[in-house]
Short mmCIF file of C-alpha atoms in Angstrom, two decimals:
data_model
loop_
_atom_site.label_atom_id
_atom_site.label_comp_id
_atom_site.label_asym_id
_atom_site.label_seq_id
_atom_site.Cartn_x
_atom_site.Cartn_y
_atom_site.Cartn_z
CA MET S 1 -51.55 -13.77 18.31
CA ILE S 2 -53.13 -12.29 21.41
CA THR S 3 -51.51 -15.00 23.53
CA LEU S 4 -48.07 -14.25 22.07
CA VAL S 5 -48.45 -10.51 22.68
CA LEU S 6 -49.52 -11.12 26.29
CA ALA S 7 -46.56 -13.47 26.78
CA ALA S 8 -44.29 -10.74 25.40
CA PHE S 9 -45.65 -8.28 27.97
CA ILE S 10 -45.05 -10.82 30.76
CA ALA S 11 -41.46 -11.35 29.57
CA LEU S 12 -40.98 -7.58 29.40
CA ASN S 13 -42.25 -7.22 32.95
CA ASN S 14 -39.79 -9.90 34.08
CA LEU S 15 -36.94 -7.72 32.82
CA PHE S 16 -37.53 -5.31 35.69
CA ILE S 17 -37.53 -8.17 38.19
CA LEU S 18 -34.37 -9.76 36.78
CA SER S 19 -32.53 -6.44 36.52
CA LEU S 20 -31.74 -6.71 40.24
CA HIS S 21 -30.17 -10.15 39.81
CA LYS S 22 -27.75 -11.89 37.47
CA GLY S 23 -30.40 -14.45 36.64
CA ILE S 24 -32.70 -17.10 38.03
CA GLY S 25 -32.23 -20.86 37.64
CA ILE S 26 -35.44 -22.86 37.20
CA TYR S 27 -36.35 -26.56 36.94
CA GLY S 28 -33.33 -27.69 38.90
CA GLY S 29 -30.88 -25.66 36.86
CA LEU S 30 -32.02 -26.91 33.44
CA PHE S 31 -32.82 -23.33 32.42
CA HIS S 32 -31.25 -20.03 33.39
CA ILE S 33 -33.40 -16.93 32.96
CA THR S 34 -31.47 -13.66 32.57
CA PRO S 35 -32.34 -10.18 31.30
CA TYR S 36 -30.41 -11.09 28.15
CA THR S 37 -32.56 -14.15 27.37
CA GLN S 38 -35.80 -12.40 28.36
CA SER S 39 -35.07 -9.54 25.96
CA PHE S 40 -34.87 -11.96 23.05
CA ASN S 41 -37.96 -13.77 24.33
CA VAL S 42 -39.87 -10.53 23.82
CA PHE S 43 -38.34 -10.13 20.38
CA ILE S 44 -39.22 -13.67 19.22
CA LEU S 45 -42.77 -13.49 20.55
CA ILE S 46 -43.49 -10.23 18.73
CA VAL S 47 -41.94 -11.49 15.48
CA SER S 48 -43.96 -14.72 15.74
CA ALA S 49 -47.16 -12.74 16.23
CA VAL S 50 -46.39 -10.77 13.06
CA ILE S 51 -45.71 -13.98 11.11
CA LEU S 52 -49.07 -15.37 12.24
CA ASN S 53 -50.67 -12.44 10.40
CA LEU S 54 -50.17 -14.53 7.27
CA THR S 55 -52.66 -17.16 8.41
CA SER S 56 -54.80 -15.34 10.96
CA PHE S 57 -56.67 -13.38 8.29
CA TYR S 58 -57.63 -14.03 4.70
CA PRO S 59 -54.97 -12.45 2.47
CA ARG S 60 -57.51 -10.69 0.24
CA LYS S 61 -60.84 -9.03 0.75
CA LEU S 62 -63.66 -7.83 -1.50
CA PHE S 63 -64.08 -4.06 -1.38
CA TYR S 64 -67.67 -2.96 -1.96
CA SER S 65 -68.14 0.82 -2.17
CA GLY S 66 -71.69 0.61 -0.83
CA TRP S 67 -70.36 -0.51 2.56
CA THR S 68 -67.63 2.06 3.08
CA SER S 69 -69.24 3.56 6.19
CA LEU S 70 -71.16 2.16 9.14
CA SER S 71 -74.37 4.05 8.28
CA ARG S 72 -74.34 2.87 4.68
CA LEU S 73 -73.55 -0.65 5.79
CA ILE S 74 -76.63 -0.72 8.05
CA SER S 75 -78.92 0.93 5.51
CA SER S 76 -77.80 -1.13 2.52
CA LYS S 77 -76.98 -4.51 3.99
CA ASN S 78 -79.44 -6.23 1.63
CA GLU S 79 -78.65 -4.03 -1.35
CA LEU S 80 -76.49 -6.57 -3.12
CA ILE S 81 -78.94 -9.41 -2.50
CA ASN S 82 -81.91 -7.42 -3.81
CA LYS S 83 -80.14 -6.65 -7.08
CA ASP S 84 -80.20 -8.82 -10.14
CA SER S 85 -79.96 -12.44 -8.98
CA SER S 86 -77.47 -13.36 -11.71
CA LEU S 87 -75.15 -10.60 -10.55
CA SER S 88 -75.48 -11.77 -6.97
CA ASN S 89 -74.77 -15.37 -7.91
CA GLN S 90 -71.80 -14.28 -10.03
CA MET S 91 -70.32 -12.35 -7.15
CA LYS S 92 -70.96 -15.21 -4.74
CA ASP S 93 -69.23 -17.64 -7.09
CA PHE S 94 -66.25 -15.33 -7.48
CA SER S 95 -66.04 -14.81 -3.71
CA GLN S 96 -65.98 -18.59 -3.29
CA LYS S 97 -63.01 -18.79 -5.69
CA ILE S 98 -61.20 -16.16 -3.64
CA SER S 99 -61.72 -18.13 -0.42
CA ASN S 100 -60.78 -21.49 -1.88
CA SER S 101 -57.62 -20.32 -3.62
CA THR S 102 -55.69 -19.57 -0.44
CA GLY S 103 -57.96 -20.79 2.34
CA GLU S 104 -56.43 -24.23 2.81
CA GLN S 105 -54.41 -23.18 5.84
CA PHE S 106 -57.59 -22.15 7.69
CA ARG S 107 -58.92 -25.71 7.55
CA ILE S 108 -55.88 -27.14 9.37
CA ILE S 109 -56.87 -26.81 13.01
CA GLU S 110 -53.52 -28.12 14.28
CA TYR S 111 -51.58 -25.26 12.69
CA PRO S 112 -51.50 -22.83 15.66
CA LEU S 113 -50.65 -25.65 18.10
CA ILE S 114 -47.68 -26.76 15.98
CA VAL S 115 -46.51 -23.15 15.68
CA LEU S 116 -46.75 -22.87 19.46
CA PHE S 117 -44.42 -25.87 19.86
CA VAL S 118 -41.89 -24.24 17.54
CA ILE S 119 -41.98 -20.98 19.51
CA ILE S 120 -41.76 -22.72 22.90
CA GLY S 121 -38.78 -24.75 21.69
CA ALA S 122 -37.06 -21.54 20.54
CA LEU S 123 -37.69 -19.81 23.88
CA PHE S 124 -36.45 -22.81 25.87
CA LEU S 125 -33.29 -23.13 23.77
CA MET S 126 -32.23 -19.54 24.46
CA SER S 127 -32.50 -20.13 28.22
CA ALA S 128 -31.10 -23.68 28.29
CA SER S 129 -28.21 -24.20 30.70
CA ASP S 130 -27.89 -27.97 30.56
CA LEU S 131 -27.05 -30.38 27.73
CA ILE S 132 -30.29 -32.26 28.33
CA SER S 133 -32.46 -29.14 28.10
CA VAL S 134 -30.50 -28.01 25.02
CA PHE S 135 -31.28 -31.25 23.17
CA LEU S 136 -34.92 -31.35 24.24
CA SER S 137 -35.43 -27.71 23.24
CA ILE S 138 -33.86 -28.02 19.80
CA GLU S 139 -35.87 -31.18 19.10
CA LEU S 140 -39.13 -29.60 20.27
CA GLN S 141 -38.48 -26.73 17.88
CA SER S 142 -37.36 -28.98 15.01
CA TYR S 143 -40.25 -31.46 15.22
CA GLY S 144 -42.73 -28.63 14.86
CA LEU S 145 -40.91 -27.37 11.76
CA TYR S 146 -40.85 -30.89 10.24
CA ILE S 147 -44.62 -31.21 10.64
CA LEU S 148 -45.27 -27.70 9.33
CA SER S 149 -43.20 -28.45 6.23
CA THR S 150 -45.38 -31.44 5.31
CA LEU S 151 -48.67 -29.92 6.45
CA TYR S 152 -49.98 -29.33 2.90
CA ARG S 153 -50.24 -32.98 1.83
CA ASP S 154 -51.74 -32.25 -1.60
CA SER S 155 -48.37 -30.87 -2.69
CA GLU S 156 -45.83 -33.49 -3.73
CA LYS S 157 -42.96 -30.99 -3.65
CA ALA S 158 -43.77 -29.80 -0.14
CA THR S 159 -44.10 -33.36 1.17
CA GLY S 160 -40.80 -34.40 -0.42
CA ALA S 161 -39.01 -31.33 0.90
CA GLY S 162 -40.45 -31.90 4.37
CA LEU S 163 -39.15 -35.48 4.32
CA THR S 164 -35.71 -34.24 3.22
CA TYR S 165 -35.75 -31.67 6.00
CA PHE S 166 -36.73 -34.35 8.51
CA LEU S 167 -34.00 -36.82 7.48
CA LEU S 168 -31.20 -34.24 7.41
CA GLY S 169 -32.51 -32.65 10.58
CA GLY S 170 -32.32 -36.06 12.24
CA LEU S 171 -28.72 -36.37 11.05
CA SER S 172 -27.84 -33.00 12.56
CA SER S 173 -29.51 -34.05 15.82
CA CYS S 174 -27.18 -37.07 15.88
CA PHE S 175 -24.19 -34.72 15.78
CA ILE S 176 -25.66 -32.65 18.62
CA LEU S 177 -26.26 -35.80 20.67
CA LEU S 178 -22.76 -37.12 19.95
CA GLY S 179 -21.16 -33.80 20.92
CA SER S 180 -23.23 -33.68 24.11
CA SER S 181 -22.21 -37.25 24.98
CA LEU S 182 -18.52 -36.45 24.51
CA LEU S 183 -18.87 -33.35 26.68
CA TYR S 184 -20.46 -35.47 29.40
CA VAL S 185 -17.81 -38.21 29.14
CA ASN S 186 -14.94 -35.72 29.30
CA SER S 187 -16.34 -33.49 32.04
CA GLY S 188 -18.64 -35.75 34.05
CA THR S 189 -21.46 -33.21 34.05
CA THR S 190 -24.28 -32.11 31.76
CA SER S 191 -24.49 -28.63 33.25
CA LEU S 192 -23.12 -25.98 30.91
CA GLU S 193 -22.03 -23.94 33.91
CA GLY S 194 -19.95 -26.88 35.13
CA ILE S 195 -18.44 -27.34 31.67
CA TYR S 196 -17.54 -23.63 31.53
CA LEU S 197 -15.85 -23.96 34.93
CA ILE S 198 -13.90 -27.08 33.93
CA SER S 199 -12.85 -25.44 30.66
CA SER S 200 -11.48 -22.45 32.57
CA ILE S 201 -9.63 -24.65 35.08
CA SER S 202 -8.08 -26.77 32.32
CA GLU S 203 -6.76 -23.66 30.55
CA VAL S 204 -5.19 -22.42 33.80
CA THR S 205 -3.62 -25.75 34.80
CA SER S 206 -2.22 -26.35 31.31
CA ASN S 207 0.07 -23.38 31.92
CA GLU S 208 0.99 -24.29 35.52
CA THR S 209 3.31 -27.24 35.03
CA SER S 210 5.04 -26.59 38.37
CA ASN S 211 2.04 -27.80 40.33
CA LEU S 212 2.29 -31.53 39.58
CA THR S 213 -0.57 -32.55 41.88
CA LEU S 214 -3.03 -30.12 40.33
CA SER S 215 -1.97 -31.20 36.86
CA LEU S 216 -2.57 -34.87 37.68
CA VAL S 217 -6.02 -34.14 39.11
CA THR S 218 -7.07 -32.23 35.98
CA SER S 219 -5.22 -34.39 33.47
CA TRP S 220 -8.47 -35.41 31.76
CA TYR S 221 -9.62 -31.83 31.43
CA LYS S 222 -7.43 -30.52 28.65
CA PRO S 223 -8.76 -27.71 26.46
CA TYR S 224 -8.66 -29.76 23.26
CA TYR S 225 -11.05 -32.35 24.74
CA ILE S 226 -13.65 -29.68 25.34
CA HIS S 227 -13.06 -27.98 21.99
CA LEU S 228 -13.23 -31.24 20.01
CA SER S 229 -16.59 -32.03 21.60
CA LEU S 230 -17.86 -28.52 20.95
CA ILE S 231 -16.82 -28.76 17.28
CA ILE S 232 -19.02 -31.85 16.84
CA LEU S 233 -21.83 -30.10 18.73
CA ALA S 234 -21.42 -27.01 16.53
CA VAL S 235 -21.66 -29.07 13.32
CA GLY S 236 -25.17 -30.15 14.32
CA PHE S 237 -26.27 -26.59 14.98
CA LEU S 238 -24.62 -25.27 11.80
CA PHE S 239 -26.70 -27.83 9.92
CA LYS S 240 -29.88 -26.35 11.37
CA VAL S 241 -28.97 -22.72 10.57
CA SER S 242 -27.93 -23.77 7.01
CA ALA S 243 -24.38 -22.49 7.33
CA ALA S 244 -21.89 -23.65 4.70
CA PRO S 245 -20.68 -26.31 4.11
CA PHE S 246 -23.84 -27.80 5.68
CA HIS S 247 -26.18 -25.63 3.61
CA PHE S 248 -27.09 -27.97 0.76
CA TRP S 249 -30.57 -28.83 2.06
CA SER S 250 -31.86 -25.28 2.52
CA PRO S 251 -32.36 -24.08 -1.12
CA ASP S 252 -34.41 -27.16 -2.03
CA VAL S 253 -36.43 -27.09 1.18
CA TYR S 254 -37.03 -23.33 1.10
CA ASP S 255 -38.25 -23.52 -2.48
CA ALA S 256 -40.60 -26.49 -2.11
CA ILE S 257 -42.33 -25.92 1.23
CA PRO S 258 -45.12 -23.30 1.52
CA THR S 259 -43.87 -19.74 1.84
CA ILE S 260 -45.67 -19.30 5.15
CA VAL S 261 -43.67 -22.19 6.61
CA THR S 262 -40.46 -20.94 4.98
CA THR S 263 -40.85 -17.74 7.00
CA PHE S 264 -40.74 -19.69 10.27
CA VAL S 265 -37.84 -21.88 9.12
CA ALA S 266 -35.77 -18.91 7.94
CA ILE S 267 -36.33 -16.67 10.96
CA ILE S 268 -37.49 -18.26 14.22
CA ALA S 269 -35.36 -21.40 13.95
CA LYS S 270 -32.18 -19.37 13.44
CA ILE S 271 -32.61 -16.66 16.10
CA SER S 272 -32.79 -19.11 18.99
CA ILE S 273 -29.69 -21.05 17.85
CA PHE S 274 -27.64 -17.88 17.37
CA ILE S 275 -28.57 -16.59 20.84
CA PHE S 276 -27.62 -19.94 22.37
CA PHE S 277 -24.36 -19.91 20.39
CA LEU S 278 -23.46 -16.49 21.78
CA GLU S 279 -23.42 -17.62 25.39
CA LEU S 280 -21.63 -20.85 24.47
CA VAL S 281 -18.85 -19.00 22.63
CA TYR S 282 -18.54 -16.32 25.30
CA TYR S 283 -18.04 -18.78 28.15
CA THR S 284 -15.83 -21.32 26.36
CA CYS S 285 -13.55 -19.07 24.30
CA GLY S 286 -12.96 -16.16 26.61
CA GLY S 287 -9.30 -16.90 27.17
CA ASP S 288 -8.25 -17.76 23.61
CA ASN S 289 -6.05 -15.66 21.42
CA ASN S 290 -7.41 -14.58 18.05
CA THR S 291 -5.10 -16.75 15.95
CA PHE S 292 -5.50 -20.00 14.07
CA ALA S 293 -2.55 -21.39 16.03
CA VAL S 294 -4.84 -21.93 19.00
CA PHE S 295 -6.93 -25.10 18.82
CA SER S 296 -10.40 -23.70 19.45
CA TRP S 297 -13.86 -24.68 18.28
CA ARG S 298 -14.37 -20.98 17.47
CA ASN S 299 -12.08 -21.50 14.47
CA CYS S 300 -14.64 -23.97 13.15
CA LEU S 301 -17.20 -21.18 13.19
CA LEU S 302 -14.74 -18.88 11.44
CA LEU S 303 -14.19 -21.38 8.61
CA SER S 304 -17.94 -21.87 8.28
CA SER S 305 -18.35 -18.09 8.11
CA LEU S 306 -15.82 -17.87 5.27
CA ALA S 307 -17.51 -20.69 3.31
CA SER S 308 -20.98 -19.19 3.86
CA LEU S 309 -19.92 -15.78 2.57
CA ILE S 310 -18.47 -17.26 -0.63
CA ILE S 311 -21.14 -19.88 -1.37
CA GLY S 312 -24.10 -17.65 -0.49
CA SER S 313 -22.91 -14.88 -2.80
CA LEU S 314 -21.67 -16.87 -5.80
CA LEU S 315 -24.41 -19.49 -6.09
CA GLY S 316 -27.12 -16.88 -5.66
CA LEU S 317 -26.11 -15.34 -9.01
CA VAL S 318 -27.46 -18.25 -11.07
CA GLN S 319 -30.86 -18.68 -9.40
CA THR S 320 -34.14 -18.25 -11.29
CA ARG S 321 -36.52 -19.14 -8.45
CA ILE S 322 -37.04 -16.44 -5.89
CA LYS S 323 -37.15 -18.57 -2.73
CA ARG S 324 -33.92 -20.35 -3.72
CA LEU S 325 -32.44 -16.86 -4.10
CA TYR S 326 -33.69 -16.01 -0.60
CA ALA S 327 -32.06 -19.22 0.68
CA TYR S 328 -28.62 -18.28 -0.66
CA SER S 329 -29.15 -14.75 0.63
CA THR S 330 -29.75 -16.23 4.07
CA ILE S 331 -26.57 -18.31 3.82
CA SER S 332 -24.60 -15.15 3.02
CA HIS S 333 -26.10 -13.34 6.03
CA VAL S 334 -25.30 -16.33 8.25
CA GLY S 335 -21.67 -15.86 7.17
CA PHE S 336 -21.68 -12.28 8.48
CA ILE S 337 -23.38 -13.36 11.72
CA LEU S 338 -20.84 -16.14 12.34
CA LEU S 339 -17.99 -13.71 11.63
CA GLY S 340 -19.19 -11.40 14.40
CA LEU S 341 -19.58 -14.40 16.72
CA SER S 342 -16.09 -15.76 15.97
CA VAL S 343 -14.31 -12.48 16.74
CA ASN S 344 -15.78 -12.56 20.28
CA SER S 345 -14.96 -9.03 21.44
CA VAL S 346 -17.21 -6.45 23.05
CA GLU S 347 -17.59 -4.59 19.74
CA SER S 348 -18.20 -7.74 17.71
CA ILE S 349 -20.84 -9.05 20.12
CA GLN S 350 -22.65 -5.72 19.93
CA ALA S 351 -22.50 -5.93 16.12
CA TYR S 352 -23.59 -9.59 16.30
CA ILE S 353 -26.75 -8.77 18.29
CA PHE S 354 -27.53 -5.78 16.09
CA TYR S 355 -27.10 -7.88 12.93
CA ILE S 356 -29.51 -10.53 14.23
CA ILE S 357 -32.15 -7.86 14.86
CA THR S 358 -31.53 -6.32 11.44
CA TYR S 359 -31.58 -9.67 9.64
CA THR S 360 -34.82 -10.71 11.33
CA ILE S 361 -36.72 -7.51 10.55
CA SER S 362 -35.54 -7.31 6.93
CA ASN S 363 -36.09 -11.01 6.23
CA LEU S 364 -39.56 -10.89 7.76
CA ASN S 365 -40.52 -7.98 5.55
CA ALA S 366 -39.08 -9.73 2.46
CA PHE S 367 -41.25 -12.81 3.00
CA LEU S 368 -44.36 -10.77 3.84
CA ILE S 369 -43.95 -8.77 0.61
CA LEU S 370 -43.27 -11.94 -1.37
CA LEU S 371 -46.59 -13.40 -0.26
CA ALA S 372 -48.43 -10.10 -0.71
CA ILE S 373 -47.22 -9.81 -4.31
CA GLY S 374 -48.36 -13.37 -5.03
CA TYR S 375 -51.76 -12.71 -3.50
CA SER S 376 -52.17 -9.45 -5.43
CA LEU S 377 -51.61 -11.26 -8.76
CA PHE S 378 -54.85 -13.15 -8.20
CA ILE S 379 -56.82 -10.59 -10.19
CA TYR S 380 -54.35 -10.49 -13.11
CA VAL S 381 -53.65 -12.81 -16.01
CA ASN S 382 -50.45 -13.17 -17.98
CA VAL S 383 -50.93 -12.04 -21.57
CA ASN S 384 -48.20 -14.47 -22.66
CA GLU S 385 -50.17 -17.47 -21.41
CA GLU S 386 -52.40 -19.52 -23.64
CA THR S 387 -55.92 -18.18 -24.19
CA SER S 388 -57.52 -21.12 -22.43
CA LYS S 389 -55.47 -20.45 -19.31
CA ALA S 390 -55.99 -16.71 -19.44
CA LYS S 391 -59.62 -17.30 -18.48
CA ASN S 392 -58.49 -18.50 -15.09
CA PRO S 393 -58.62 -15.59 -12.62
CA TYR S 394 -55.45 -16.78 -10.95
CA PHE S 395 -52.02 -16.62 -12.57
CA LEU S 396 -51.22 -20.33 -12.87
CA SER S 397 -48.10 -22.06 -14.03
CA LYS S 398 -47.96 -23.61 -17.50
CA SER S 399 -49.02 -26.99 -16.17
CA ASN S 400 -52.57 -28.05 -15.41
CA ASN S 401 -51.29 -30.64 -12.95
CA THR S 402 -53.24 -30.57 -9.69
CA SER S 403 -50.01 -30.70 -7.69
CA ASP S 404 -48.72 -27.63 -9.54
CA ARG S 405 -51.92 -25.77 -8.72
CA ASN S 406 -51.56 -26.64 -5.04
CA ASP S 407 -47.92 -25.49 -5.07
CA LYS S 408 -49.07 -22.24 -6.65
CA ASN S 409 -51.67 -21.72 -3.94
CA ASN S 410 -49.18 -22.44 -1.13
CA SER S 411 -46.38 -20.36 -2.72
CA PRO S 412 -48.12 -17.86 -5.00
CA LEU S 413 -44.89 -16.34 -6.33
CA GLN S 414 -42.16 -18.73 -7.43
CA LEU S 415 -40.11 -17.37 -10.34
CA ILE S 416 -38.05 -14.20 -10.44
CA SER S 417 -39.42 -13.52 -13.93
CA GLU S 418 -42.93 -13.19 -12.47
CA LEU S 419 -41.83 -9.89 -10.91
CA LYS S 420 -41.36 -8.22 -14.30
CA GLY S 421 -42.92 -4.78 -14.32
CA TYR S 422 -44.62 -5.23 -10.97
CA TYR S 423 -44.03 -1.55 -10.18
CA TYR S 424 -46.76 -0.70 -12.71
CA ILE S 425 -49.21 -2.98 -10.88
CA ASN S 426 -48.61 -1.99 -7.25
CA PRO S 427 -45.92 0.69 -6.79
CA TYR S 428 -46.23 0.65 -2.98
CA LEU S 429 -45.32 -3.01 -2.63
CA ALA S 430 -42.59 -2.62 -5.25
CA ILE S 431 -40.98 0.27 -3.38
CA SER S 432 -41.27 -1.57 -0.04
CA LEU S 433 -39.51 -4.61 -1.52
CA SER S 434 -36.80 -2.39 -3.00
CA ILE S 435 -36.15 -0.75 0.39
CA THR S 436 -35.83 -4.22 1.96
CA LEU S 437 -33.46 -5.41 -0.76
CA PHE S 438 -31.31 -2.27 -0.41
CA SER S 439 -31.11 -3.02 3.31
CA PHE S 440 -29.90 -6.54 2.46
CA VAL S 441 -27.28 -5.09 0.13
CA GLY S 442 -26.06 -2.65 2.78
CA VAL S 443 -26.88 0.62 1.05
CA PRO S 444 -26.44 3.56 3.46
CA PRO S 445 -28.17 4.83 5.48
CA LEU S 446 -30.48 1.81 5.85
CA PHE S 447 -30.43 -0.82 8.59
CA GLY S 448 -28.27 -3.32 6.74
CA PHE S 449 -25.39 -0.92 6.05
CA PHE S 450 -24.70 -0.20 9.72
CA ALA S 451 -25.01 -3.89 10.64
CA LYS S 452 -22.39 -4.94 8.08
CA GLN S 453 -20.18 -1.95 8.87
CA MET S 454 -20.14 -2.86 12.58
CA ILE S 455 -19.27 -6.51 11.85
CA LEU S 456 -16.44 -5.59 9.46
CA SER S 457 -15.07 -2.90 11.78
CA SER S 458 -14.88 -5.28 14.75
CA ALA S 459 -13.20 -7.95 12.59
CA LEU S 460 -10.59 -5.44 11.39
CA ASP S 461 -9.90 -4.28 14.94
CA SER S 462 -9.22 -7.90 15.95
CA GLY S 463 -6.84 -8.54 13.06
CA TYR S 464 -9.04 -10.62 10.72
CA PHE S 465 -7.91 -8.82 7.57
CA PHE S 466 -8.31 -11.63 5.02
CA ILE S 467 -11.85 -12.66 5.95
CA THR S 468 -12.88 -9.00 6.15
CA LEU S 469 -11.67 -8.50 2.58
CA VAL S 470 -13.60 -11.61 1.49
CA ALA S 471 -16.73 -10.33 3.24
CA ILE S 472 -16.51 -6.97 1.43
CA ILE S 473 -16.00 -8.62 -1.97
CA THR S 474 -18.81 -11.15 -1.48
CA SER S 475 -21.13 -8.39 -0.26
CA VAL S 476 -20.55 -6.54 -3.53
CA ILE S 477 -21.13 -9.74 -5.52
CA GLY S 478 -24.32 -10.43 -3.57
CA ALA S 479 -25.58 -6.97 -4.46
CA VAL S 480 -25.79 -8.13 -8.09
CA TYR S 481 -28.64 -10.57 -7.55
CA TYR S 482 -30.46 -8.20 -5.21
CA LEU S 483 -30.29 -5.43 -7.79
CA SER S 484 -31.40 -7.86 -10.51
CA LEU S 485 -34.69 -8.17 -8.61
CA VAL S 486 -35.01 -4.38 -8.56
CA LYS S 487 -34.28 -4.35 -12.30
CA GLN S 488 -37.05 -6.89 -12.94
CA ILE S 489 -39.53 -4.85 -10.94
CA PHE S 490 -38.84 -1.36 -12.28
CA PHE S 491 -37.18 -1.62 -15.69
CA PHE S 492 -39.30 -4.16 -17.56
CA LYS S 493 -42.75 -3.86 -19.03
CA SER S 494 -45.42 -5.78 -17.19
CA SER S 495 -46.92 -8.83 -18.93
CA TYR S 496 -50.01 -8.82 -16.75
CA LYS S 497 -53.44 -7.42 -17.47
CA LEU S 498 -56.48 -7.09 -15.25
CA ASN S 499 -58.88 -10.01 -15.46
CA SER S 500 -62.09 -9.24 -17.35
CA ASN S 501 -64.29 -10.33 -14.44
CA ALA S 502 -66.44 -7.45 -13.19
CA PHE S 503 -65.38 -7.90 -9.57
CA THR S 504 -61.61 -8.23 -9.93
CA SER S 505 -61.10 -4.49 -9.57
CA LYS S 506 -62.67 -4.69 -6.11
CA ILE S 507 -60.24 -7.28 -4.73
CA ILE S 508 -57.63 -5.73 -2.42
CA LEU S 509 -55.05 -7.04 0.03
CA SER S 510 -55.99 -7.73 3.62
CA SER S 511 -55.59 -4.78 5.99
CA ALA S 512 -53.53 -6.90 8.41
CA LEU S 513 -51.03 -7.80 5.68
CA SER S 514 -50.80 -4.24 4.39
CA PHE S 515 -50.42 -2.83 7.90
CA SER S 516 -47.62 -5.25 8.81
CA ILE S 517 -45.63 -4.48 5.66
CA SER S 518 -46.09 -0.74 6.14
CA ILE S 519 -44.91 -0.77 9.75
CA ILE S 520 -41.82 -2.93 9.07
CA THR S 521 -40.85 -0.85 6.03
CA LEU S 522 -41.17 2.32 8.11
CA ILE S 523 -38.95 0.73 10.77
CA LEU S 524 -36.27 0.10 8.14
CA LEU S 525 -36.53 3.73 7.04
CA ALA S 526 -36.87 5.16 10.54
CA PHE S 527 -33.38 3.99 11.42
CA ILE S 528 -32.12 6.93 9.37
CA PHE S 529 -33.70 9.32 11.88
CA THR S 530 -33.42 7.33 15.13
CA PRO S 531 -30.23 5.24 14.99
CA ASN S 532 -29.26 5.75 18.63
CA GLU S 533 -32.25 3.82 20.00
CA TRP S 534 -31.51 0.67 18.00
CA LEU S 535 -27.79 0.81 18.68
CA SER S 536 -28.46 1.35 22.38
CA VAL S 537 -30.50 -1.87 22.53
CA ALA S 538 -27.58 -3.91 21.17
CA ASN S 539 -25.15 -2.06 23.45
CA ILE S 540 -27.22 -2.68 26.59
CA LEU S 541 -27.66 -6.39 25.80
CA THR S 542 -23.92 -6.73 25.25
CA LEU S 543 -23.14 -5.02 28.56
CA ILE S 544 -25.61 -7.30 30.34
CA LEU S 545 -23.89 -10.37 28.90
CA PHE S 546 -20.36 -9.24 29.73
CA LYS S 547 -21.37 -8.02 33.18
CA HIS S 548 -23.02 -11.35 33.83
#
């Protein structure tokens, strides 16, 4: 975490150096560093450091009132040991249960190294300016996610989902490689800058039929060659961001892999691809008209946006598992993001960047709260469970299967019904989750409302009336399953009761986890009072891109 924060400061310092230039090419032109890419480098590094909070500290701690101050800690350090030995042994045994229940990730020494590969791949992809560096970056990022998904080998579900993710991820990589090969065959270069130049020349010469010599020279460089190759390339990337109709793997994978890994898959893997997409669309579709009559690979993104909006909203209504619900929620948000990308105007790009920031912050908070709620249920038992299982200090599923127990440890909250009446257990976490869900819905004046409003406004200004209407309708439909979560939390009686163990009342959430949730929730609320700062960030990044 310290390394990521220091790297973020270095990237921030580079912004002042790059502000005097349009960018710097490194490694023989494989990567192009600009203020635009460096800004998102800072963003990804900070978000990754926050995500690592989930495994950098134990999620729970034992609060002992005798050690609440430094003086009392020094004077009474042996107080607990000198008490009744049975009480001491009981507390030691219970503390061991606390550590073992969610401490598996701390025994995997490769975890931070794999996470580092994922982050490096994401940073490289955003700055890639060559087809070779694009493919190497996306594979570096993807391989780390494949390994993370299967890291908890005691879980059959997580291993199976990781294998599914690996196989379908390999298929999407084939599309990316095929699209890259076609781009190279048709243009004779792997440099994206060269492809942008050829694409511009081909569009000009296609309209200048009077110049026969120039037309013959550029006869191989017709716009539809470039766009057909980019469509195949885009299919591979749409697979990886789980955009419809290539979304079918994400609900199963999200639900089965550990929630900590799901956070990386749902956030980090998508930001880098969307930032890369933005530059690709901007430089290859700048001269197109906003109609379906024009053969453009941007229309492929528009169709995927329409399908994502519909599928993400409708299929989310029938979900009973909370991470599958999050998966369909993500698909719906991807539809809004692709809509802003497809419009490709100054206003839509500003809305696109702002929506990515909004989506990342809200989604991060949603997963942090999801884990925190699961960890907090450690000291409760379900009164509806059998008496023999109620003795267990952790709320287990109805199966005594070892694999089920491991799945419960890796993803402590799985069913939507487990949220019933949670407001009466921890009102702070319940309210924080409600604020995040309202931001997803787009309730004013939270973050999410302005993000959706900016996307829809830019689409209307560009003449996309039908898809804007679909986006509004699907957003209302999607609000149903978000509000159903709020209903479960606030309007049902809790079926939990505090465990009878003497020390359960002293178990509290980790300070790092509580602090992260508090700060992100306050950021979502602070937008009400300081909207100009956030909007200015998106505006400045858009101006940098268009000026460049």
